[in-house]
Structures are given as C-alpha cells and as structure tokens.
Short mmCIF file of C-alpha atoms in Angstrom, two decimals:
data_model
loop_
_atom_site.label_atom_id
_atom_site.label_comp_id
_atom_site.label_asym_id
_atom_site.label_seq_id
_atom_site.Cartn_x
_atom_site.Cartn_y
_atom_site.Cartn_z
CA MET W 11 101.41 134.98 81.91
CA LEU W 12 104.68 133.48 80.58
CA GLY W 13 105.40 132.00 84.44
CA TRP W 14 102.73 129.92 83.76
CA VAL W 15 104.06 127.98 80.77
CA LEU W 16 106.98 126.05 82.34
CA PRO W 17 104.48 124.12 85.23
CA LEU W 18 101.41 123.55 82.54
CA LEU W 19 103.46 121.80 80.88
CA VAL W 20 105.15 119.89 83.53
CA LEU W 21 101.70 119.07 84.96
CA GLY W 22 100.54 118.23 81.13
CA GLY W 23 104.33 116.15 81.20
CA LEU W 24 103.43 113.94 84.45
CA ALA W 25 99.75 114.10 83.40
CA MET W 26 101.38 111.69 80.40
CA LEU W 27 103.27 109.79 82.34
CA PRO W 28 100.70 107.28 82.93
CA TRP W 29 99.32 106.99 79.13
CA LEU W 30 103.04 106.45 77.69
CA ALA W 31 104.18 103.88 80.43
CA GLU W 32 101.15 102.04 79.10
CA SER W 33 102.32 102.58 75.42
CA ARG W 34 104.97 101.61 76.25
CA ARG W 35 104.26 97.52 76.18
CA HIS W 36 104.18 94.67 74.29
CA ALA W 37 100.73 93.28 73.03
CA VAL W 38 100.46 89.72 75.42
CA ASP W 39 100.45 87.59 72.01
CA VAL W 40 103.75 88.06 71.23
CA PHE W 41 105.16 86.70 74.25
CA ARG W 42 102.59 83.31 73.75
CA ASP W 43 105.39 81.63 72.36
CA LYS W 44 106.79 81.67 74.74
CA ALA W 45 104.43 80.75 76.84
CA PRO W 46 103.86 76.76 79.02
CA GLY W 47 100.58 74.71 78.56
CA ARG W 48 97.82 75.99 76.57
CA PHE W 49 95.71 77.96 74.69
CA ALA W 50 90.99 77.77 74.47
CA LYS W 51 89.15 80.11 72.67
CA LEU W 52 86.21 80.87 74.90
CA SER W 53 82.99 82.87 74.94
CA GLN W 54 84.47 86.07 75.98
CA GLY W 55 88.75 85.71 74.38
CA VAL W 56 91.31 83.39 74.81
CA THR W 57 92.52 82.20 77.67
CA HIS W 58 96.00 80.73 78.99
CA TYR W 59 95.53 77.23 80.73
CA GLN W 60 97.83 74.15 82.32
CA TRP W 61 97.73 71.39 83.55
CA LEU W 62 99.93 69.46 86.45
CA GLY W 63 100.45 66.82 88.03
CA GLY W 64 99.34 62.96 86.49
CA VAL W 65 96.58 62.53 84.66
CA ARG W 66 94.76 60.17 86.98
CA GLY W 67 92.67 61.45 90.32
CA PRO W 68 90.69 64.33 92.38
CA VAL W 69 90.95 67.59 90.38
CA VAL W 70 91.66 71.02 91.96
CA VAL W 71 90.80 74.18 90.03
CA CYS W 72 93.49 77.55 91.33
CA ILE W 73 92.06 80.94 90.74
CA HIS W 74 94.00 83.25 91.24
CA GLY W 75 94.48 87.00 92.19
CA LEU W 76 94.29 91.07 91.43
CA THR W 77 97.52 91.41 90.85
CA THR W 78 99.81 87.69 90.69
CA PRO W 79 98.85 85.64 87.37
CA SER W 80 99.03 81.37 86.68
CA PRO W 81 101.91 80.49 88.02
CA VAL W 82 102.02 82.02 91.12
CA TRP W 83 100.16 79.05 92.08
CA TYR W 84 103.22 76.09 90.94
CA ALA W 85 104.54 74.90 94.16
CA ILE W 86 101.24 74.65 95.74
CA ALA W 87 100.54 72.62 91.72
CA GLY W 88 103.81 70.89 92.95
CA GLY W 89 102.44 69.63 96.19
CA LEU W 90 99.08 68.65 95.17
CA ALA W 91 100.20 66.78 92.34
CA LYS W 92 102.07 64.47 95.02
CA LEU W 93 98.86 64.10 96.67
CA GLY W 94 97.77 62.29 93.84
CA CYS W 95 95.44 65.34 92.36
CA ARG W 96 95.10 67.02 88.83
CA VAL W 97 95.99 70.86 89.28
CA LEU W 98 94.10 73.41 86.23
CA VAL W 99 95.63 76.06 86.49
CA TYR W 100 94.88 79.40 84.53
CA ASP W 101 95.02 83.20 83.45
CA LEU W 102 92.94 85.67 84.41
CA TYR W 103 90.87 87.71 81.86
CA GLY W 104 93.89 90.51 81.52
CA ARG W 105 96.26 88.75 82.98
CA GLY W 106 99.08 86.82 82.04
CA PHE W 107 98.90 85.26 78.55
CA SER W 108 95.21 85.52 78.86
CA ASP W 109 93.23 88.09 76.30
CA ALA W 110 91.71 91.40 78.03
CA PRO W 111 88.42 91.56 77.10
CA ARG W 112 86.52 94.74 77.33
CA GLY W 113 83.72 95.29 79.14
CA ALA W 114 82.94 94.67 83.12
CA LYS W 115 84.58 92.89 85.00
CA ASP W 116 82.03 91.83 87.75
CA GLY W 117 82.00 88.36 89.09
CA GLU W 118 79.77 87.64 86.56
CA PHE W 119 82.48 87.89 84.05
CA PHE W 120 85.31 86.05 85.87
CA VAL W 121 82.48 82.89 86.33
CA THR W 122 82.25 83.12 82.41
CA GLN W 123 85.22 82.33 81.94
CA LEU W 124 86.05 79.57 84.32
CA ALA W 125 82.76 77.84 83.28
CA ASP W 126 83.84 78.34 79.66
CA LEU W 127 87.32 76.72 80.45
CA LEU W 128 85.26 73.85 82.57
CA ASP W 129 83.22 73.32 79.82
CA HIS W 130 86.28 73.50 76.61
CA GLN W 131 88.26 71.24 79.20
CA GLY W 132 85.38 68.94 79.23
CA LEU W 133 85.45 68.70 83.40
CA THR W 134 82.18 67.13 83.65
CA GLU W 135 82.88 66.05 87.54
CA ASP W 136 82.42 67.47 91.15
CA VAL W 137 86.16 70.08 91.22
CA THR W 138 87.58 71.43 93.91
CA LEU W 139 88.26 74.94 93.86
CA MET W 140 91.24 77.54 95.77
CA GLY W 141 91.52 81.22 95.40
CA TYR W 142 93.82 83.86 96.48
CA SER W 143 92.56 86.94 96.28
CA MET W 144 90.52 87.91 94.16
CA GLY W 145 90.16 84.41 93.22
CA GLY W 146 88.50 83.67 96.25
CA SER W 147 86.27 85.98 95.64
CA ILE W 148 85.23 84.05 91.98
CA ALA W 149 84.91 80.82 93.52
CA THR W 150 82.23 81.54 96.02
CA HIS W 151 80.58 83.64 93.05
CA PHE W 152 81.99 79.89 91.02
CA ALA W 153 80.13 78.01 93.88
CA ALA W 154 76.57 80.18 94.74
CA SER W 155 76.29 79.83 90.72
CA HIS W 156 76.84 76.06 90.29
CA PRO W 157 76.74 74.41 93.39
CA ASN W 158 76.34 70.90 91.11
CA ARG W 159 80.10 71.34 90.19
CA VAL W 160 81.79 71.54 92.94
CA ARG W 161 83.11 68.85 95.53
CA ARG W 162 84.62 71.78 98.17
CA PHE W 163 86.28 74.83 97.63
CA ILE W 164 88.89 77.04 100.03
CA LEU W 165 89.92 80.79 100.71
CA LEU W 166 93.61 81.64 100.65
CA ALA W 167 93.83 85.32 102.17
CA SER W 168 90.38 85.72 100.02
CA GLY W 169 89.13 88.74 98.76
CA GLY W 170 86.70 90.73 100.28
CA MET W 171 87.51 88.42 103.69
CA TRP W 172 90.92 91.00 104.71
CA LEU W 173 92.38 93.79 103.18
CA ARG W 174 96.42 94.67 103.87
CA GLU W 175 98.01 97.67 101.97
CA ASP W 176 101.19 98.67 101.50
CA LYS W 177 101.38 102.81 101.63
CA VAL W 178 101.53 103.77 97.89
CA THR W 179 97.70 101.78 97.21
CA GLU W 180 96.14 103.17 100.55
CA ALA W 181 97.45 106.51 99.28
CA SER W 182 95.89 106.29 95.80
CA ARG W 183 92.83 105.03 96.82
CA ARG W 184 91.69 107.81 99.55
CA MET W 185 93.14 110.40 96.78
CA SER W 186 90.49 110.28 93.33
CA LEU W 187 92.48 111.48 90.22
CA LEU W 188 95.67 112.20 91.57
CA GLY W 189 95.44 108.27 93.22
CA ASP W 190 94.48 106.63 89.75
CA TRP W 191 97.60 109.04 88.71
CA LEU W 192 99.67 107.44 91.53
CA HIS W 193 98.73 104.17 91.30
CA ALA W 194 99.22 103.83 87.80
CA VAL W 195 102.55 105.44 87.75
CA VAL W 196 103.54 104.47 91.24
CA GLY W 197 101.72 101.31 91.70
CA ALA W 198 101.71 99.25 89.22
CA ARG W 199 105.09 98.81 87.92
CA SER W 200 105.98 97.61 91.72
CA ASP W 201 103.57 95.37 91.18
CA ARG W 202 105.26 94.56 87.92
CA GLN W 203 108.26 93.97 89.23
CA ARG W 204 107.26 92.13 92.64
CA LEU W 205 106.23 89.74 89.57
CA ARG W 206 109.39 89.41 87.23
CA ARG W 207 111.11 88.70 90.72
CA GLN W 208 108.48 85.83 91.84
CA LEU W 209 108.19 83.84 87.73
CA GLY W 210 112.37 84.45 88.37
CA GLN W 211 111.31 84.90 84.28
CA VAL W 212 112.82 87.14 81.21
CA PHE W 213 109.17 88.36 81.12
CA ASP W 214 108.75 92.47 80.42
CA VAL W 215 105.01 92.54 82.20
#
C-alpha cells in the first residue's frame, strides 16, 4: 500500500500546478497605474482603451486576438495614423488591463463590450473595424449585428477562417483532461513569454 503513496503524491502535485500558477498571478488592477491610455466603466466591466493618431480623421477600431492584448496593434496603428486615421485600440475582457467578468464569453458578450465602448466614446459615425485572429470573429459578429455602425471591416488571420497550431496546442486540443492541464502549465506560460517579448516591457502577465 505504501508503494502507491509516493506516486499519488506526485500525481496530486502535478495536478495542482495549474492552480498554483494561477494563484501566483496578480490582479490586473495592481498594474493599472502603469497602463497607457484610459479606462471606461461599461455595462459588463472596466475596459482599457487608447486613442492613437490625430484628433481628426476616419475612425479605425482595432480588435485584438485571443492571447495578444491591444499593444499588438501599435505598429499598424502608427501606419494608419500617418494615413490620417484616428485609431482606437482596446483590451477585450479578460485580456490586458480590462476586467475579466464572469459568465459565458460568447460572440454577444464581446459585441456588447464593443458597442458599449463606441457609445462611451460618443462614436455615432460609421467606423472601420479591423480584427485580428479572434478579433476578426468579433468584428464579423458586430458587423452582422450592427450593420449601420460599420463602414467597412478588415480581417487579418481571422479566427474561424484558418488555424495553424503549434505541437503543444494540438496535443492539448486532442487530449481532453490531460490536454487542459498541458495547456494551463505549458501553453499558457509560453503565451505569456511571447507576450512579454512583444511588449518589450516588464509586466507580470
């Protein structure tokens, strides 16, 4: 019987790794004083946003993907600003400096966030939506739900169109319970490391 104790303890410790990793992360509001841009209190929670470019010109709203918050748009926003556009970038709920409300994270959830933000900013004119990865799915859903608010939309490697997975992601998807553990321990850490390199800043994400 004692021969099973050590393996069970090891398995129990491994099973706890995702919970331990998550418990060590700080709440996002700890870092909000370092955040660029502003915050809007919307119907589902607080949303972090930034205006980039001039104060006049056509509005382009950029929607980021699943794992990369709004700074992923900085380089593109700089180019759009040179073309005379006003660029609005924001963090989806559960990403960047925005709140992470409870509940189902379906298309309507993220469409409501975007509609709330546009209302908060007083944007009554048609806007151009630019969606990357999962943001492309949100842009498409928003355009279908609010066609009178969208002048055009642009999809970049849109979610739901084509998927290229790394080996860890593919293995995580194929194995049910073990896959969830693998993604939480290995995949999420890898995502955070890529995000730190991309931001070029010292944020404990």
